[in-house]
């Protein structure tokens, strides 16, 4: 990709990226971090963070012709392998904080919500139909605690595939008896998950304050 010389180019690119993600518009291959922005990431967060951004951009740029199943596998592996699990209270000094994908990658750490959110937005950017993706709040029965995963519906009649930071293999929900679904959402809706299927639609995802705050931060600042 050719170099961009304008001083504000990286901010414009991030603004387009943030708007596309928040509005649920898939612009596969549009993500572009120029050297100026990458250097700012490196200066603030270190060389490892800079490389995470380079690798993230490369992942998205090379995904154009992949089937959805390959996109799911690559994105799930990328975040599970490159980001460390750290509780919000330790990382952000807050009981619950939903990080943007750029915050997540810059820190190189986050909790289950952050993994699920980053995977969701990355797959949307790679061209996966947003209607097939749900960020799903579950109870992890083996741990006896709340947890969040990303789910992918090939169709509303089939059990969704589960992308999880706890278990690396992508499996159908019917094979994840350790997870009890509670509710799910994406950029357009909110569903009560009374079963392992699609669930009952109960309104817009703007009812979730942490989701609304997350999208606002994405539009205000990249990090």
PDB file of C-alpha atoms in Angstrom, residues 76-211:
ATOM      1  CA  UNK A  76      -9.843 -16.401  17.004  1.00  0.00           C
ATOM      2  CA  UNK A  77      -6.235 -17.611  16.966  1.00  0.00           C
ATOM      3  CA  UNK A  78      -4.804 -14.112  16.484  1.00  0.00           C
ATOM      4  CA  UNK A  79      -6.369 -12.604  19.576  1.00  0.00           C
ATOM      5  CA  UNK A  80      -6.085 -15.705  21.755  1.00  0.00           C
ATOM      6  CA  UNK A  81      -2.354 -15.965  21.028  1.00  0.00           C
ATOM      7  CA  UNK A  82      -1.357 -12.298  21.046  1.00  0.00           C
ATOM      8  CA  UNK A  83      -3.244 -10.844  23.996  1.00  0.00           C
ATOM      9  CA  UNK A  84      -2.963 -11.738  27.677  1.00  0.00           C
ATOM     10  CA  UNK A  85      -5.987 -12.229  29.920  1.00  0.00           C
ATOM     11  CA  UNK A  86      -6.067  -9.600  32.696  1.00  0.00           C
ATOM     12  CA  UNK A  87      -9.064  -8.607  34.833  1.00  0.00           C
ATOM     13  CA  UNK A  88     -10.503  -5.099  34.424  1.00  0.00           C
ATOM     14  CA  UNK A  89      -9.762  -4.155  38.026  1.00  0.00           C
ATOM     15  CA  UNK A  90      -6.063  -4.854  37.469  1.00  0.00           C
ATOM     16  CA  UNK A  91      -5.837  -3.293  34.019  1.00  0.00           C
ATOM     17  CA  UNK A  92      -8.247  -0.350  34.182  1.00  0.00           C
ATOM     18  CA  UNK A  93      -8.912  -0.020  37.925  1.00  0.00           C
ATOM     19  CA  UNK A  94     -12.607  -0.536  37.167  1.00  0.00           C
ATOM     20  CA  UNK A  95     -14.925  -3.419  37.980  1.00  0.00           C
ATOM     21  CA  UNK A  96     -16.182  -3.590  34.393  1.00  0.00           C
ATOM     22  CA  UNK A  97     -14.694  -1.870  31.344  1.00  0.00           C
ATOM     23  CA  UNK A  98     -15.268  -2.785  27.701  1.00  0.00           C
ATOM     24  CA  UNK A  99     -12.138  -1.871  25.744  1.00  0.00           C
ATOM     25  CA  UNK A 100     -12.095  -0.866  22.091  1.00  0.00           C
ATOM     26  CA  UNK A 101     -10.108  -3.137  19.752  1.00  0.00           C
ATOM     27  CA  UNK A 102      -7.311  -0.557  19.577  1.00  0.00           C
ATOM     28  CA  UNK A 103      -7.168  -0.199  23.374  1.00  0.00           C
ATOM     29  CA  UNK A 104      -7.094  -3.987  23.654  1.00  0.00           C
ATOM     30  CA  UNK A 105      -4.214  -4.354  21.196  1.00  0.00           C
ATOM     31  CA  UNK A 106      -2.290  -1.378  22.572  1.00  0.00           C
ATOM     32  CA  UNK A 107      -2.410  -2.782  26.103  1.00  0.00           C
ATOM     33  CA  UNK A 108      -1.861  -6.333  24.921  1.00  0.00           C
ATOM     34  CA  UNK A 109      -4.234  -7.407  27.672  1.00  0.00           C
ATOM     35  CA  UNK A 110      -7.900  -7.592  28.522  1.00  0.00           C
ATOM     36  CA  UNK A 111     -10.700  -9.814  29.760  1.00  0.00           C
ATOM     37  CA  UNK A 112     -13.299 -11.994  28.038  1.00  0.00           C
ATOM     38  CA  UNK A 113     -15.451  -9.051  26.933  1.00  0.00           C
ATOM     39  CA  UNK A 114     -12.482  -7.456  25.216  1.00  0.00           C
ATOM     40  CA  UNK A 115     -11.572 -10.637  23.334  1.00  0.00           C
ATOM     41  CA  UNK A 116     -15.150 -11.028  22.109  1.00  0.00           C
ATOM     42  CA  UNK A 117     -15.516  -7.378  21.101  1.00  0.00           C
ATOM     43  CA  UNK A 118     -12.194  -7.297  19.238  1.00  0.00           C
ATOM     44  CA  UNK A 119     -13.033 -10.507  17.362  1.00  0.00           C
ATOM     45  CA  UNK A 120     -16.478  -9.169  16.467  1.00  0.00           C
ATOM     46  CA  UNK A 121     -15.276  -5.846  15.049  1.00  0.00           C
ATOM     47  CA  UNK A 122     -12.368  -7.469  13.219  1.00  0.00           C
ATOM     48  CA  UNK A 123     -14.629  -9.997  11.511  1.00  0.00           C
ATOM     49  CA  UNK A 124     -17.069  -7.255  10.506  1.00  0.00           C
ATOM     50  CA  UNK A 125     -14.150  -5.319   9.026  1.00  0.00           C
ATOM     51  CA  UNK A 126     -13.117  -8.485   7.156  1.00  0.00           C
ATOM     52  CA  UNK A 127     -16.525  -8.627   5.512  1.00  0.00           C
ATOM     53  CA  UNK A 128     -18.366 -11.181   7.634  1.00  0.00           C
ATOM     54  CA  UNK A 129     -22.090 -10.415   7.666  1.00  0.00           C
ATOM     55  CA  UNK A 130     -22.821  -8.679  10.962  1.00  0.00           C
ATOM     56  CA  UNK A 131     -26.193 -10.414  11.225  1.00  0.00           C
ATOM     57  CA  UNK A 132     -24.325 -13.723  11.636  1.00  0.00           C
ATOM     58  CA  UNK A 133     -22.299 -12.480  14.606  1.00  0.00           C
ATOM     59  CA  UNK A 134     -23.398 -12.106  18.225  1.00  0.00           C
ATOM     60  CA  UNK A 135     -21.426 -11.130  21.290  1.00  0.00           C
ATOM     61  CA  UNK A 136     -22.889 -13.569  23.799  1.00  0.00           C
ATOM     62  CA  UNK A 137     -23.013 -13.279  27.565  1.00  0.00           C
ATOM     63  CA  UNK A 138     -22.915 -16.713  29.192  1.00  0.00           C
ATOM     64  CA  UNK A 139     -22.340 -18.422  32.490  1.00  0.00           C
ATOM     65  CA  UNK A 140     -19.183 -20.546  32.459  1.00  0.00           C
ATOM     66  CA  UNK A 141     -20.481 -23.489  34.465  1.00  0.00           C
ATOM     67  CA  UNK A 142     -17.120 -25.087  35.225  1.00  0.00           C
ATOM     68  CA  UNK A 143     -15.826 -21.794  36.635  1.00  0.00           C
ATOM     69  CA  UNK A 144     -19.203 -20.765  38.092  1.00  0.00           C
ATOM     70  CA  UNK A 145     -18.812 -17.224  36.809  1.00  0.00           C
ATOM     71  CA  UNK A 146     -20.023 -14.844  34.128  1.00  0.00           C
ATOM     72  CA  UNK A 147     -18.218 -15.023  30.814  1.00  0.00           C
ATOM     73  CA  UNK A 148     -18.477 -13.626  27.281  1.00  0.00           C
ATOM     74  CA  UNK A 149     -17.849 -15.267  23.915  1.00  0.00           C
ATOM     75  CA  UNK A 150     -18.419 -14.469  20.258  1.00  0.00           C
ATOM     76  CA  UNK A 151     -20.896 -16.630  18.352  1.00  0.00           C
ATOM     77  CA  UNK A 152     -21.330 -17.085  14.610  1.00  0.00           C
ATOM     78  CA  UNK A 153     -24.573 -18.303  13.016  1.00  0.00           C
ATOM     79  CA  UNK A 154     -24.190 -19.878   9.581  1.00  0.00           C
ATOM     80  CA  UNK A 155     -27.991 -19.793   9.626  1.00  0.00           C
ATOM     81  CA  UNK A 156     -30.567 -19.105  12.293  1.00  0.00           C
ATOM     82  CA  UNK A 157     -31.589 -22.761  12.101  1.00  0.00           C
ATOM     83  CA  UNK A 158     -28.138 -24.093  12.961  1.00  0.00           C
ATOM     84  CA  UNK A 159     -26.371 -23.964  16.322  1.00  0.00           C
ATOM     85  CA  UNK A 160     -23.837 -21.130  16.424  1.00  0.00           C
ATOM     86  CA  UNK A 161     -20.097 -21.622  16.467  1.00  0.00           C
ATOM     87  CA  UNK A 162     -18.393 -20.368  19.634  1.00  0.00           C
ATOM     88  CA  UNK A 163     -15.181 -18.306  19.603  1.00  0.00           C
ATOM     89  CA  UNK A 164     -13.774 -18.324  23.122  1.00  0.00           C
ATOM     90  CA  UNK A 165     -10.589 -17.186  24.837  1.00  0.00           C
ATOM     91  CA  UNK A 166     -10.871 -19.994  27.419  1.00  0.00           C
ATOM     92  CA  UNK A 167     -10.898 -22.856  24.915  1.00  0.00           C
ATOM     93  CA  UNK A 168      -9.084 -22.321  21.598  1.00  0.00           C
ATOM     94  CA  UNK A 169     -11.098 -24.766  19.464  1.00  0.00           C
ATOM     95  CA  UNK A 170     -14.097 -23.283  17.646  1.00  0.00           C
ATOM     96  CA  UNK A 171     -17.005 -25.605  18.412  1.00  0.00           C
ATOM     97  CA  UNK A 172     -20.779 -25.566  17.888  1.00  0.00           C
ATOM     98  CA  UNK A 173     -22.729 -24.404  20.927  1.00  0.00           C
ATOM     99  CA  UNK A 174     -24.196 -27.910  21.154  1.00  0.00           C
ATOM    100  CA  UNK A 175     -20.695 -29.120  22.067  1.00  0.00           C
ATOM    101  CA  UNK A 176     -20.155 -26.419  24.700  1.00  0.00           C
ATOM    102  CA  UNK A 177     -22.255 -27.795  27.536  1.00  0.00           C
ATOM    103  CA  UNK A 178     -19.975 -25.860  29.898  1.00  0.00           C
ATOM    104  CA  UNK A 179     -21.577 -22.599  28.734  1.00  0.00           C
ATOM    105  CA  UNK A 180     -25.095 -21.480  29.632  1.00  0.00           C
ATOM    106  CA  UNK A 181     -26.239 -18.595  27.354  1.00  0.00           C
ATOM    107  CA  UNK A 182     -27.972 -15.615  28.946  1.00  0.00           C
ATOM    108  CA  UNK A 183     -28.240 -12.902  26.264  1.00  0.00           C
ATOM    109  CA  UNK A 184     -26.537 -11.887  23.031  1.00  0.00           C
ATOM    110  CA  UNK A 185     -26.198  -8.726  20.967  1.00  0.00           C
ATOM    111  CA  UNK A 186     -24.580  -7.106  17.957  1.00  0.00           C
ATOM    112  CA  UNK A 187     -24.683  -3.666  16.378  1.00  0.00           C
ATOM    113  CA  UNK A 188     -28.360  -3.950  15.523  1.00  0.00           C
ATOM    114  CA  UNK A 189     -30.112  -5.948  18.229  1.00  0.00           C
ATOM    115  CA  UNK A 190     -30.343  -7.596  21.618  1.00  0.00           C
ATOM    116  CA  UNK A 191     -31.611 -11.143  22.220  1.00  0.00           C
ATOM    117  CA  UNK A 192     -32.460 -13.155  25.309  1.00  0.00           C
ATOM    118  CA  UNK A 193     -30.737 -16.505  24.869  1.00  0.00           C
ATOM    119  CA  UNK A 194     -33.108 -18.949  26.489  1.00  0.00           C
ATOM    120  CA  UNK A 195     -31.728 -21.786  24.392  1.00  0.00           C
ATOM    121  CA  UNK A 196     -28.645 -22.494  22.293  1.00  0.00           C
ATOM    122  CA  UNK A 197     -30.354 -21.068  19.222  1.00  0.00           C
ATOM    123  CA  UNK A 198     -30.988 -17.510  18.148  1.00  0.00           C
ATOM    124  CA  UNK A 199     -33.103 -16.493  21.152  1.00  0.00           C
ATOM    125  CA  UNK A 200     -35.873 -13.927  21.595  1.00  0.00           C
ATOM    126  CA  UNK A 201     -35.314 -10.453  20.145  1.00  0.00           C
ATOM    127  CA  UNK A 202     -35.964  -7.844  22.831  1.00  0.00           C
ATOM    128  CA  UNK A 203     -34.829  -4.587  21.242  1.00  0.00           C
ATOM    129  CA  UNK A 204     -31.724  -2.674  20.224  1.00  0.00           C
ATOM    130  CA  UNK A 205     -28.231  -3.124  21.612  1.00  0.00           C
ATOM    131  CA  UNK A 206     -28.240   0.548  22.629  1.00  0.00           C
ATOM    132  CA  UNK A 207     -29.993  -0.673  25.779  1.00  0.00           C
ATOM    133  CA  UNK A 208     -26.550  -1.846  26.952  1.00  0.00           C
ATOM    134  CA  UNK A 209     -24.799   1.188  28.423  1.00  0.00           C
ATOM    135  CA  UNK A 210     -21.298  -0.311  28.239  1.00  0.00           C
ATOM    136  CA  UNK A 211     -21.794  -1.031  24.519  1.00  0.00           C
TER     137      UNK A 211
END
